Amino acid sequence: MSIHRIAVVGCGAIARDFHIPNIMANPRIELALTCDVDSSAAKECARQFKAGRASADWHEVVEDPDIDLILLTTHTNLRGELILPALKAGKPVYVEKPLANSLTEMLEIVGAVRETKVPVCVGHNRRSSPGILDLKRLLKKAVQGEGGWLPSVDRSHAGTREKLPEEQQIQILMRVNDDVRSWKDWIYHDREGILFAEMVHFIDVALWLNPTAPVRVFAEGSARGNFSLLIRFQDGSLTTIQHTLCGHFDYPKELIEISANYVTLTLDHHVELRQRGLIDEPFRITYPFMQQAGEDRLEGIEGFHQAVTRTFEEAQKKGTQPAFITPDKGHAAHLDRFLDCIEGKGENPCDVVAAVVVTRIALKLLESVRLGLPLPIGPEDWHIPDV
Ligand SMILES: NC(=O)c1ccc[n+]([C@@H]2O[C@H](COP(=O)([O-])OP(=O)(O)OC[C@H]3O[C@@H](n4cnc5c(N)ncnc54)[C@H](O)[C@@H]3O)[C@@H](O)[C@H]2O)c1
């Protein structure tokens, strides 16, 4: 097995809390270098996670023949400037979302990927969440199969009544429960706000789950937080993404509810998937989440709430801050799937073209919230010519 020698550029929250611990746990990767403009952050990360070296200059990473993979976890302040020379040097890049905040920069990255044939994976990691992968599988089964069994109340004459065109649509609701206190200051000075920086995850899932192209978007609220986003698709299907900043961080953040072909599917914070309608599937599937060592393992959404309650009770006794209990949102698997892609054993879990489309839709939603108007989406928004 070949070991990928990775450099992490940007030693902030996502790198320290998720990516670097995932790298440490992955036998296919070796943490060779940590880099941050803040040299103390780079050195502290190297010390904490036993990286070979630390650097304050990302140019060194790109030029270093001993590095063969780069994880870019800065904000969009550093994207094409690093990615373009890295690809020329033959180094694949895993870049955190958003891919970039200008179309020109995104298209330059697409051009470089096509020219060098060196892959870039974008951190739309929800696609690699075990719960979302099952959600997609069950949706496909609902849509392509016979659909949901007859309900307890049936006035459709056992399904023989003429079908409405609307019955073929896919309705999706994504509720994002956010807590204003959990964000660092930068987000409130950022020109694009949470609507852009964070919603790309949910827009990505919406585009990935819907079989037809988007035709119209509308956003209402404030781009900084507290907004509703509406995406309408060619077949009339609607996805609504509702975001609140006024919630509590330790209440489950992400709820996705889908109804399609008489089947209802709900993914609760990546820890529990429930369904009604598919007779040969269980009502509930549960997924592991991060728990404290030495404790009884809890499961599902009820287990998640119990685990959170436990940490709050302990924190109260000790007078400390409660531990953070987080579900598996696919970060580790997304990176691991990218290794398969680099080794020629699998597809890129999120290539740049898919990410450009997501990011363009997010930029359109930003425009919509500022104008207070619905905006049309056309092929030029979701199709990038292969030239
Ligand atoms: N996929 C996810 O679930 C997820 C979650 C959180 C954040 N993110 C994304 O990850 C990125 C980073 O977010 P964060 O919360 O870790 O931010 P952060 O502010 O905690 O960390 C960013 C780090 O990058 C460093 N940096 C900035 N410019 C640099 C440069 N030119 N060279 C080297 N280092 C530089 C900063 O000093 C800082 O340490 C953002 O794009 C964010 O949207 C993704």
Coordinates of C-alpha atoms in Angstrom, one line a residue, residues 30-268:
E30 CA 1.0 10.4 6.7
L31 CA 0.9 14.0 8.0
A32 CA 4.1 15.3 6.6
L33 CA 3.7 19.1 7.0
T34 CA 1.4 21.6 8.6
C35 CA 1.2 25.2 7.2
D36 CA -0.4 28.4 8.3
V37 CA 0.3 32.0 7.8
D38 CA 0.2 32.2 11.6
S39 CA 3.5 30.3 12.2
S40 CA 2.6 29.6 15.8
A41 CA -0.6 27.8 14.7
A42 CA 1.4 25.8 12.1
K43 CA 4.0 24.8 14.8
E44 CA 1.4 24.0 17.4
C45 CA -0.5 21.8 15.0
A46 CA 2.8 20.0 14.0
R47 CA 3.6 19.5 17.6
Q48 CA 0.2 18.3 18.7
F49 CA -0.3 15.9 15.7
K50 CA 3.4 14.9 15.3
A51 CA 3.7 16.3 11.7
G52 CA 7.3 16.1 10.3
R53 CA 7.5 19.8 9.7
A54 CA 5.7 23.2 10.0
S55 CA 5.8 26.1 7.6
A56 CA 4.3 29.6 7.3
D57 CA 4.5 29.7 3.5
W58 CA 2.3 27.6 1.3
H59 CA 4.7 28.1 -1.7
E60 CA 7.1 25.7 0.2
V61 CA 4.3 23.0 0.2
V62 CA 3.7 23.3 -3.5
E63 CA 7.4 23.1 -4.3
D64 CA 8.3 20.3 -1.9
P65 CA 8.9 17.0 -3.8
D66 CA 8.3 15.1 -0.5
I67 CA 4.6 16.2 -0.4
D68 CA 2.2 14.3 -2.8
L69 CA -1.2 15.5 -1.6
I70 CA -2.5 18.9 -0.3
L71 CA -5.4 19.5 2.0
L72 CA -6.4 23.2 1.7
T73 CA -8.4 24.3 4.7
T74 CA -8.1 28.1 4.6
H75 CA -11.1 30.3 3.7
T76 CA -11.7 31.3 0.1
N77 CA -8.9 33.9 0.5
L78 CA -6.5 31.1 -0.8
R79 CA -7.8 28.9 -3.6
G80 CA -6.7 29.2 -7.3
E81 CA -3.4 30.9 -6.3
L82 CA -2.3 27.6 -4.6
I83 CA -4.4 25.0 -6.5
L84 CA -3.1 26.0 -10.0
P85 CA 0.6 25.6 -9.3
A86 CA -0.1 22.5 -7.1
L87 CA -1.8 20.8 -10.0
K88 CA 1.1 21.8 -12.4
A89 CA 3.4 20.2 -9.8
G90 CA 1.3 17.0 -10.0
K91 CA -0.2 17.3 -6.5
P92 CA -3.9 16.5 -6.1
V93 CA -5.7 18.9 -3.8
Y94 CA -8.6 18.3 -1.4
V95 CA -10.1 21.8 -0.9
E96 CA -12.6 22.8 1.7
K97 CA -15.9 24.3 0.5
P98 CA -16.7 26.8 -0.9
L99 CA -14.5 26.1 -3.9
A100 CA -14.1 29.9 -4.5
N101 CA -16.2 33.0 -4.5
S102 CA -15.7 34.1 -8.0
L103 CA -16.7 32.4 -11.2
T104 CA -13.5 33.4 -12.9
E105 CA -11.4 31.7 -10.2
M106 CA -13.6 28.5 -10.3
L107 CA -13.3 28.2 -14.1
E108 CA -9.5 28.7 -13.9
I109 CA -9.4 25.7 -11.4
V110 CA -11.6 23.6 -13.8
G111 CA -9.3 24.5 -16.7
A112 CA -6.2 23.4 -14.7
V113 CA -7.8 20.1 -13.6
R114 CA -8.6 19.4 -17.3
E115 CA -5.2 20.4 -18.5
T116 CA -3.1 18.5 -15.9
K117 CA -5.5 15.6 -15.3
V118 CA -4.6 15.9 -11.6
P119 CA -7.8 15.7 -9.5
V120 CA -9.2 18.2 -7.1
C121 CA -11.9 17.1 -4.6
V122 CA -14.1 19.7 -3.0
G123 CA -15.1 19.2 0.7
H124 CA -18.9 18.8 0.1
N125 CA -18.5 16.0 2.5
R126 CA -22.2 15.4 3.2
R127 CA -22.2 13.2 0.1
S128 CA -20.0 10.8 2.0
S129 CA -22.1 10.8 5.2
P130 CA -23.3 7.2 5.8
G131 CA -26.8 8.5 6.5
I132 CA -27.0 10.7 3.4
L133 CA -25.7 7.8 1.2
D134 CA -28.5 5.6 2.6
L135 CA -31.0 8.5 2.1
K136 CA -30.0 8.6 -1.5
R137 CA -30.3 4.8 -1.9
L138 CA -33.8 4.8 -0.4
L139 CA -34.9 7.8 -2.5
K140 CA -33.7 6.0 -5.7
K141 CA -35.6 2.9 -4.6
A142 CA -38.7 4.9 -3.9
V143 CA -38.6 6.7 -7.2
Q144 CA -37.5 3.8 -9.4
G145 CA -39.6 1.1 -7.7
E146 CA -43.3 0.8 -7.0
G147 CA -43.2 3.5 -4.4
G148 CA -45.0 3.5 -1.0
W149 CA -47.5 0.9 0.0
L150 CA -51.1 1.9 0.4
P151 CA -51.6 4.0 3.6
S152 CA -54.0 3.4 6.4
V153 CA -56.3 6.0 4.9
D154 CA -56.7 5.4 1.1
R155 CA -59.2 7.3 -1.0
S156 CA -57.4 6.8 -4.3
H157 CA -59.3 3.5 -5.0
A158 CA -56.2 1.5 -4.2
G159 CA -54.1 3.7 -6.4
T160 CA -56.3 3.5 -9.6
R161 CA -57.3 7.2 -9.6
E162 CA -55.8 9.3 -12.4
K163 CA -52.4 10.5 -11.2
L164 CA -51.6 14.2 -10.8
P165 CA -48.3 15.4 -12.4
E166 CA -47.3 16.7 -9.0
E167 CA -47.3 13.1 -7.7
Q168 CA -44.1 12.5 -9.6
Q169 CA -42.2 15.3 -7.9
I170 CA -39.6 15.1 -5.1
Q171 CA -40.3 17.5 -2.2
I172 CA -37.4 18.1 0.1
L173 CA -37.1 20.1 3.3
M174 CA -33.8 20.8 5.0
R175 CA -33.8 22.4 8.4
V176 CA -30.5 23.8 9.6
N177 CA -30.6 24.6 13.3
D178 CA -27.6 26.9 14.0
D179 CA -26.4 28.8 17.0
V180 CA -25.0 32.3 16.4
R181 CA -22.6 31.8 19.3
S182 CA -20.9 28.9 17.8
W183 CA -19.4 30.8 14.8
K184 CA -16.0 32.7 14.8
D185 CA -16.2 36.5 14.3
W186 CA -15.0 36.3 10.6
I187 CA -18.4 35.0 9.4
Y188 CA -20.1 38.2 10.4
H189 CA -17.6 40.4 8.5
D190 CA -17.6 38.1 5.5
R191 CA -19.3 39.6 2.5
E192 CA -21.2 36.4 1.6
G193 CA -22.2 35.2 5.1
I194 CA -23.5 31.8 6.2
L195 CA -25.8 31.7 3.2
F196 CA -22.7 31.2 1.0
A197 CA -20.1 29.7 3.2
E198 CA -22.2 27.0 4.8
M199 CA -25.2 26.5 2.6
V200 CA -23.1 25.1 -0.3
H201 CA -23.3 21.8 1.7
F202 CA -27.1 21.7 1.5
I203 CA -27.4 23.1 -2.0
D204 CA -24.9 20.3 -3.1
V205 CA -27.1 17.6 -1.5
A206 CA -30.3 19.1 -3.1
L207 CA -28.7 19.1 -6.6
W208 CA -27.3 15.6 -6.0
L209 CA -30.6 14.2 -4.9
N210 CA -32.8 15.8 -7.6
P211 CA -32.7 14.1 -11.1
T212 CA -33.5 17.3 -13.0
A213 CA -31.7 20.6 -13.3
P214 CA -32.6 23.7 -11.2
V215 CA -34.7 26.4 -13.0
R216 CA -35.3 29.0 -10.4
V217 CA -34.1 30.1 -6.9
F218 CA -35.4 32.4 -4.3
A219 CA -33.9 33.5 -1.0
E220 CA -35.6 35.5 1.8
G221 CA -34.0 36.7 5.0
S222 CA -30.4 37.8 5.9
A223 CA -27.3 36.3 4.2
R224 CA -25.6 36.3 7.6
G225 CA -28.2 33.9 9.0
N226 CA -32.0 33.3 9.4
F227 CA -33.1 32.7 5.8
S228 CA -35.1 30.4 3.7
L229 CA -33.9 29.2 0.3
L230 CA -36.1 27.8 -2.3
I231 CA -34.8 25.8 -5.3
R232 CA -37.2 24.8 -8.1
F233 CA -36.3 22.0 -10.5
Q234 CA -37.3 21.4 -14.1
D235 CA -39.9 18.7 -13.1
G236 CA -41.5 21.1 -10.6
S237 CA -39.8 19.5 -7.6
L238 CA -39.0 22.0 -4.8
T239 CA -36.2 22.0 -2.2
T240 CA -36.5 24.3 0.8
I241 CA -33.5 25.0 3.0
Q242 CA -34.5 26.7 6.2
H243 CA -31.7 28.2 8.3
T244 CA -31.9 29.6 11.8
L245 CA -29.2 31.3 13.9
C246 CA -31.3 31.5 17.0
G247 CA -31.1 27.8 18.0
H248 CA -29.0 25.9 20.5
F249 CA -25.8 24.4 19.1
D250 CA -26.2 21.1 21.0
Y251 CA -29.7 20.4 19.6
P252 CA -29.4 18.3 16.4
K253 CA -28.4 20.7 13.6
E254 CA -29.4 19.0 10.3
L255 CA -32.8 17.5 9.5
I256 CA -33.6 16.4 5.9
E257 CA -37.1 15.3 5.1
I258 CA -37.9 13.9 1.6
S259 CA -41.2 12.8 0.2
A260 CA -41.3 11.0 -3.2
N261 CA -43.6 8.4 -4.8
Y262 CA -45.6 8.0 -1.6
V263 CA -42.5 7.3 0.5
T264 CA -41.4 9.6 3.4
L265 CA -37.7 9.6 4.4
T266 CA -36.2 11.6 7.3
L267 CA -32.6 11.8 8.1
D268 CA -32.1 13.2 11.6

